[in-house]
């Protein structure tokens, strides 16, 4: 008799969770993006484990058509050069202002860490990669969602260009408003994970993260970090300290 797919899924779930719990308790951070030292964080680990066990990592987020594009509020930081902004960085804010005045011609996205060819990419460099456009739904943890069209380059192409080392497991993103976000290689290499420089047919507007933001369509909105400045590829999990989601009380992983 054939096992029903439902039972197989349940088994996978149970096995996945048990595996996650075991790893957590043994304090081993090798397979999971560990948020540890805090048992309350176990829920994050279980979500991550369940997703990575049950869901094919490369399944696509739904894409929409042009007539579905909605109004799209800008939230969080809407201009890193504004000293009144909640996450204003005295170090990067003035730099951002200067770059914006120059139309971002001098902006460079540095990519470093566990890569063979660290680099600094201009907007023009990124636009030389084959572009990708996608109309997707953004879901904010605060309970709203909006649909927009994003144009950019698949992160996987840029990671290929810099030569990610085989041991690398995480990709971390640092911004001009001094935030940071991190994703694992499954999300980093996902075809819809892009470095977006365009929105709804225009250059990416300042409030939405100019000149380049991340779009991680398989996670909640806060992981689509805006105002990218630096990408660091790591072997080891990095909780990103006070720049990251964890210390702000959010999950490192927010898969949807
Ligand atoms: N650098 C940076 N990225 C950010 C934020 C931010 O404040 N700063 N806010 C996040 C949150 S909570 C959401 S919902 C989206 C909002 O993107 P939007 O302004 O284009 O709507 O960006 C995310 N990325
Ligand atoms: Mo959000």
Short mmCIF file of C-alpha atoms and ligand atoms in Angstrom, two decimals:
data_model
loop_
_atom_site.label_atom_id
_atom_site.label_comp_id
_atom_site.label_asym_id
_atom_site.label_seq_id
_atom_site.Cartn_x
_atom_site.Cartn_y
_atom_site.Cartn_z
CA UNK A 1 0.00 0.00 0.00
CA UNK A 2 1.25 3.46 -0.82
CA UNK A 3 1.78 5.93 2.01
CA UNK A 4 -0.55 8.88 1.66
CA UNK A 5 1.28 12.12 0.88
CA UNK A 6 -0.42 13.67 3.90
CA UNK A 7 1.13 11.14 6.27
CA UNK A 8 4.50 11.63 4.65
CA UNK A 9 4.22 15.37 5.21
CA UNK A 10 3.26 14.88 8.84
CA UNK A 11 6.18 12.55 9.34
CA UNK A 12 8.50 15.06 7.76
CA UNK A 13 7.16 17.74 10.06
CA UNK A 14 7.65 15.65 13.17
CA UNK A 15 11.10 14.55 12.09
CA UNK A 16 12.03 18.11 11.16
CA UNK A 17 10.91 19.52 14.47
CA UNK A 18 12.54 16.79 16.48
CA UNK A 19 15.76 17.36 14.59
CA UNK A 20 15.58 21.10 15.23
CA UNK A 21 14.93 20.64 18.92
CA UNK A 22 17.79 18.22 19.27
CA UNK A 23 20.20 20.57 17.61
CA UNK A 24 18.99 23.44 19.71
CA UNK A 25 19.43 21.54 22.94
CA UNK A 26 22.83 20.27 21.99
CA UNK A 27 23.77 23.88 21.39
CA UNK A 28 25.03 23.06 17.94
CA UNK A 29 24.48 25.84 15.44
CA UNK A 30 25.68 24.04 12.35
CA UNK A 31 22.39 23.38 10.58
CA UNK A 32 20.18 26.15 11.87
CA UNK A 33 20.32 29.90 11.97
CA UNK A 34 20.64 29.94 15.68
CA UNK A 35 19.18 32.71 17.76
CA UNK A 36 20.17 30.97 20.92
CA UNK A 37 20.72 31.41 24.48
CA UNK A 38 17.04 32.21 24.62
CA UNK A 39 14.51 29.42 24.81
CA UNK A 40 11.72 31.79 23.79
CA UNK A 41 13.43 31.96 20.44
CA UNK A 42 12.79 28.28 19.86
CA UNK A 43 9.69 29.18 17.83
CA UNK A 44 11.90 30.83 15.24
CA UNK A 45 14.00 27.73 14.96
CA UNK A 46 10.92 25.57 14.54
CA UNK A 47 9.52 27.82 11.82
CA UNK A 48 12.81 27.78 10.01
CA UNK A 49 13.20 24.03 10.37
CA UNK A 50 9.63 23.35 9.24
CA UNK A 51 10.06 25.58 6.19
CA UNK A 52 13.37 24.16 5.21
CA UNK A 53 12.11 20.60 5.75
CA UNK A 54 8.67 20.83 4.20
CA UNK A 55 8.83 23.48 1.54
CA UNK A 56 10.94 23.26 -1.54
CA UNK A 57 13.34 26.16 -1.00
CA UNK A 58 13.09 27.35 -4.56
CA UNK A 59 9.28 27.40 -4.89
CA UNK A 60 8.24 30.74 -6.33
CA UNK A 61 6.26 33.46 -4.62
CA UNK A 62 3.14 34.33 -6.60
CA UNK A 63 3.67 36.92 -9.31
CA UNK A 64 0.91 39.31 -10.34
CA UNK A 65 0.04 41.31 -13.43
CA UNK A 66 0.32 45.06 -14.03
CA UNK A 67 -3.34 45.69 -13.22
CA UNK A 68 -2.79 44.27 -9.72
CA UNK A 69 -0.22 46.92 -8.79
CA UNK A 70 -1.51 48.84 -5.78
CA UNK A 71 -0.60 51.97 -3.89
CA UNK A 72 2.48 51.24 -1.83
CA UNK A 73 3.24 53.05 1.43
CA UNK A 74 6.85 53.67 2.36
CA UNK A 75 7.60 52.63 5.92
CA UNK A 76 10.46 52.57 8.36
CA UNK A 77 13.23 54.83 7.17
CA UNK A 78 12.12 56.91 4.19
CA UNK A 79 15.28 58.99 3.84
CA UNK A 80 18.55 57.96 5.52
CA UNK A 81 19.88 61.54 5.17
CA UNK A 82 17.25 62.97 7.52
CA UNK A 83 18.72 63.51 11.00
CA UNK A 84 15.22 63.17 12.52
CA UNK A 85 14.85 59.65 11.12
CA UNK A 86 14.58 56.98 13.79
CA UNK A 87 17.56 55.04 12.48
CA UNK A 88 19.61 58.04 11.39
CA UNK A 89 23.29 57.22 11.22
CA UNK A 90 25.63 60.13 11.95
CA UNK A 91 28.28 58.16 10.08
CA UNK A 92 26.35 57.16 6.93
CA UNK A 93 23.60 59.78 6.72
CA UNK A 94 25.83 62.56 5.32
CA UNK A 95 27.46 60.09 2.91
CA UNK A 96 24.01 59.10 1.68
CA UNK A 97 23.10 62.76 1.15
CA UNK A 98 26.24 63.32 -0.93
CA UNK A 99 25.63 60.22 -3.03
CA UNK A 100 22.01 61.20 -3.63
CA UNK A 101 23.05 64.67 -4.77
CA UNK A 102 25.30 63.04 -7.34
CA UNK A 103 22.48 60.85 -8.63
CA UNK A 104 24.14 57.86 -6.95
CA UNK A 105 26.86 57.82 -9.64
CA UNK A 106 29.46 57.36 -6.87
CA UNK A 107 27.45 54.80 -4.91
CA UNK A 108 29.14 51.42 -4.65
CA UNK A 109 27.81 48.19 -3.20
CA UNK A 110 30.71 46.35 -1.63
CA UNK A 111 30.56 42.58 -1.48
CA UNK A 112 33.03 40.86 0.77
CA UNK A 113 33.54 38.03 3.21
CA UNK A 114 33.62 34.42 2.08
CA UNK A 115 33.95 35.20 -1.62
CA UNK A 116 36.80 34.63 -4.06
CA UNK A 117 36.58 38.07 -5.71
CA UNK A 118 35.38 40.78 -3.33
CA UNK A 119 34.14 43.78 -5.24
CA UNK A 120 32.50 47.18 -5.29
CA UNK A 121 29.62 47.42 -7.75
CA UNK A 122 28.20 50.65 -9.13
CA UNK A 123 24.60 51.00 -10.20
CA UNK A 124 25.78 50.75 -13.81
CA UNK A 125 27.66 47.54 -12.98
CA UNK A 126 24.51 46.01 -11.49
CA UNK A 127 22.49 47.07 -14.53
CA UNK A 128 24.92 45.23 -16.81
CA UNK A 129 23.77 41.90 -15.36
CA UNK A 130 20.71 40.34 -17.03
CA UNK A 131 17.74 42.12 -15.42
CA UNK A 132 14.78 40.54 -13.74
CA UNK A 133 11.34 42.11 -13.25
CA UNK A 134 8.69 40.73 -10.91
CA UNK A 135 5.32 41.91 -9.66
CA UNK A 136 4.91 40.61 -6.13
CA UNK A 137 3.05 41.19 -2.90
CA UNK A 138 4.96 42.76 -0.04
CA UNK A 139 3.66 41.72 3.37
CA UNK A 140 4.65 43.86 6.34
CA UNK A 141 4.72 42.36 9.81
CA UNK A 142 2.49 45.24 10.88
CA UNK A 143 -0.38 43.77 8.92
CA UNK A 144 -0.58 45.54 5.58
CA UNK A 145 0.38 44.33 2.16
CA UNK A 146 0.88 45.96 -1.22
CA UNK A 147 1.73 44.87 -4.73
CA UNK A 148 4.52 46.43 -6.73
CA UNK A 149 6.77 45.76 -9.67
CA UNK A 150 10.46 45.41 -8.92
CA UNK A 151 13.34 45.47 -11.39
CA UNK A 152 16.83 44.41 -10.54
CA UNK A 153 19.40 41.68 -10.75
CA UNK A 154 19.07 38.28 -9.16
CA UNK A 155 21.32 38.19 -6.12
CA UNK A 156 22.46 34.74 -7.28
CA UNK A 157 24.08 36.30 -10.38
CA UNK A 158 26.06 38.76 -8.30
CA UNK A 159 27.07 36.03 -5.85
CA UNK A 160 28.21 33.98 -8.81
CA UNK A 161 30.30 36.90 -10.08
CA UNK A 162 32.09 37.32 -6.75
CA UNK A 163 32.56 33.57 -6.38
CA UNK A 164 30.91 32.52 -3.13
CA UNK A 165 33.13 29.97 -1.41
CA UNK A 166 31.65 26.49 -0.92
CA UNK A 167 31.64 26.82 2.87
CA UNK A 168 29.50 29.99 2.82
CA UNK A 169 26.04 29.69 4.38
CA UNK A 170 24.70 33.18 5.06
CA UNK A 171 24.49 36.52 3.29
CA UNK A 172 24.25 39.66 5.39
CA UNK A 173 23.18 43.11 4.22
CA UNK A 174 24.14 46.45 5.78
CA UNK A 175 22.36 49.71 5.05
CA UNK A 176 22.79 53.50 5.13
CA UNK A 177 20.31 53.79 8.00
CA UNK A 178 22.44 51.33 9.95
CA UNK A 179 20.19 48.36 9.88
CA UNK A 180 21.17 44.92 8.81
CA UNK A 181 19.46 41.78 7.60
CA UNK A 182 20.65 38.27 6.98
CA UNK A 183 19.40 35.37 4.89
CA UNK A 184 20.57 31.81 4.32
CA UNK A 185 21.83 30.48 0.99
CA UNK A 186 18.44 28.97 0.11
CA UNK A 187 16.88 32.43 0.10
CA UNK A 188 20.01 34.09 -1.27
CA UNK A 189 20.03 31.85 -4.35
CA UNK A 190 16.26 31.94 -4.79
CA UNK A 191 15.45 33.23 -8.31
CA UNK A 192 13.11 35.94 -6.96
CA UNK A 193 15.63 37.29 -4.45
CA UNK A 194 16.88 40.38 -6.23
CA UNK A 195 18.88 43.53 -5.73
CA UNK A 196 16.19 45.93 -6.93
CA UNK A 197 17.05 49.28 -8.54
CA UNK A 198 13.62 49.89 -10.13
CA UNK A 199 10.04 50.09 -8.87
CA UNK A 200 6.90 50.31 -11.03
CA UNK A 201 8.90 51.23 -14.11
CA UNK A 202 11.01 54.00 -12.51
CA UNK A 203 14.28 54.25 -10.64
CA UNK A 204 13.78 53.04 -7.09
CA UNK A 205 12.47 56.09 -5.18
CA UNK A 206 14.29 57.35 -2.09
CA UNK A 207 11.45 56.38 0.31
CA UNK A 208 11.54 52.82 -1.01
CA UNK A 209 15.29 52.31 -0.64
CA UNK A 210 17.24 54.09 -3.40
CA UNK A 211 19.48 53.36 -5.07
CA UNK A 212 19.23 49.61 -4.40
CA UNK A 213 17.25 47.47 -1.98
CA UNK A 214 16.94 43.79 -1.40
CA UNK A 215 13.73 41.98 -2.30
CA UNK A 216 13.31 38.65 -0.51
CA UNK A 217 9.90 37.58 -1.71
CA UNK A 218 9.76 34.49 0.51
CA UNK A 219 9.96 36.45 3.75
CA UNK A 220 8.05 39.22 5.51
CA UNK A 221 8.76 42.78 4.41
CA UNK A 222 11.28 43.71 7.03
CA UNK A 223 13.86 41.41 5.54
CA UNK A 224 13.70 43.29 2.24
CA UNK A 225 16.21 45.81 3.47
CA UNK A 226 16.44 49.19 1.80
CA UNK A 227 19.41 51.53 1.16
CA UNK A 228 21.99 48.80 0.62
CA UNK A 229 25.57 49.67 1.29
CA UNK A 230 27.47 46.46 1.95
CA UNK A 231 27.00 42.72 1.58
CA UNK A 232 29.01 40.28 3.68
CA UNK A 233 29.00 36.54 2.99
CA UNK A 234 29.74 34.36 6.02
CA UNK A 235 30.22 30.73 6.95
CA UNK A 236 28.89 31.27 10.45
CA UNK A 237 25.56 32.65 11.55
CA UNK A 238 25.75 36.29 12.60
CA UNK A 239 22.89 37.72 14.66
CA UNK A 240 23.92 41.20 13.43
CA UNK A 241 24.00 42.59 16.94
CA UNK A 242 22.09 45.80 17.54
CA UNK A 243 21.68 46.34 13.79
CA UNK A 244 19.67 43.19 13.30
CA UNK A 245 16.12 41.96 13.74
CA UNK A 246 16.78 39.78 16.78
CA UNK A 247 17.71 42.55 19.19
CA UNK A 248 14.71 44.51 17.89
CA UNK A 249 12.58 41.59 19.09
CA UNK A 250 11.82 40.13 15.66
CA UNK A 251 12.71 36.78 14.17
CA UNK A 252 15.84 36.48 12.14
CA UNK A 253 13.86 34.28 9.75
CA UNK A 254 10.38 35.42 8.71
CA UNK A 255 9.43 33.02 5.95
CA UNK A 256 5.99 33.23 4.38
N1 LIG B 1 17.07 50.01 5.54
C1 LIG B 1 15.80 49.76 5.88
N2 LIG B 1 15.18 48.73 5.29
C2 LIG B 1 13.89 48.45 5.60
C3 LIG B 1 13.19 49.17 6.59
C4 LIG B 1 13.88 50.28 7.19
O1 LIG B 1 13.34 51.00 8.06
N3 LIG B 1 15.18 50.53 6.82
N4 LIG B 1 11.90 48.83 6.93
C5 LIG B 1 11.49 47.46 6.59
C6 LIG B 1 10.06 47.22 6.71
S1 LIG B 1 9.44 46.89 8.25
C7 LIG B 1 9.26 47.13 5.61
S2 LIG B 1 7.64 46.70 5.73
C8 LIG B 1 9.78 47.49 4.28
C9 LIG B 1 9.04 48.70 3.77
O2 LIG B 1 9.40 48.95 2.44
P1 LIG B 1 8.74 50.18 1.74
O3 LIG B 1 9.14 51.42 2.47
O4 LIG B 1 9.20 50.14 0.32
O5 LIG B 1 7.24 49.99 1.84
O6 LIG B 1 11.14 47.78 4.26
C10 LIG B 1 11.93 47.08 5.19
N5 LIG B 1 13.30 47.42 4.96
MO1 LIG B 2 7.40 46.06 7.81
#
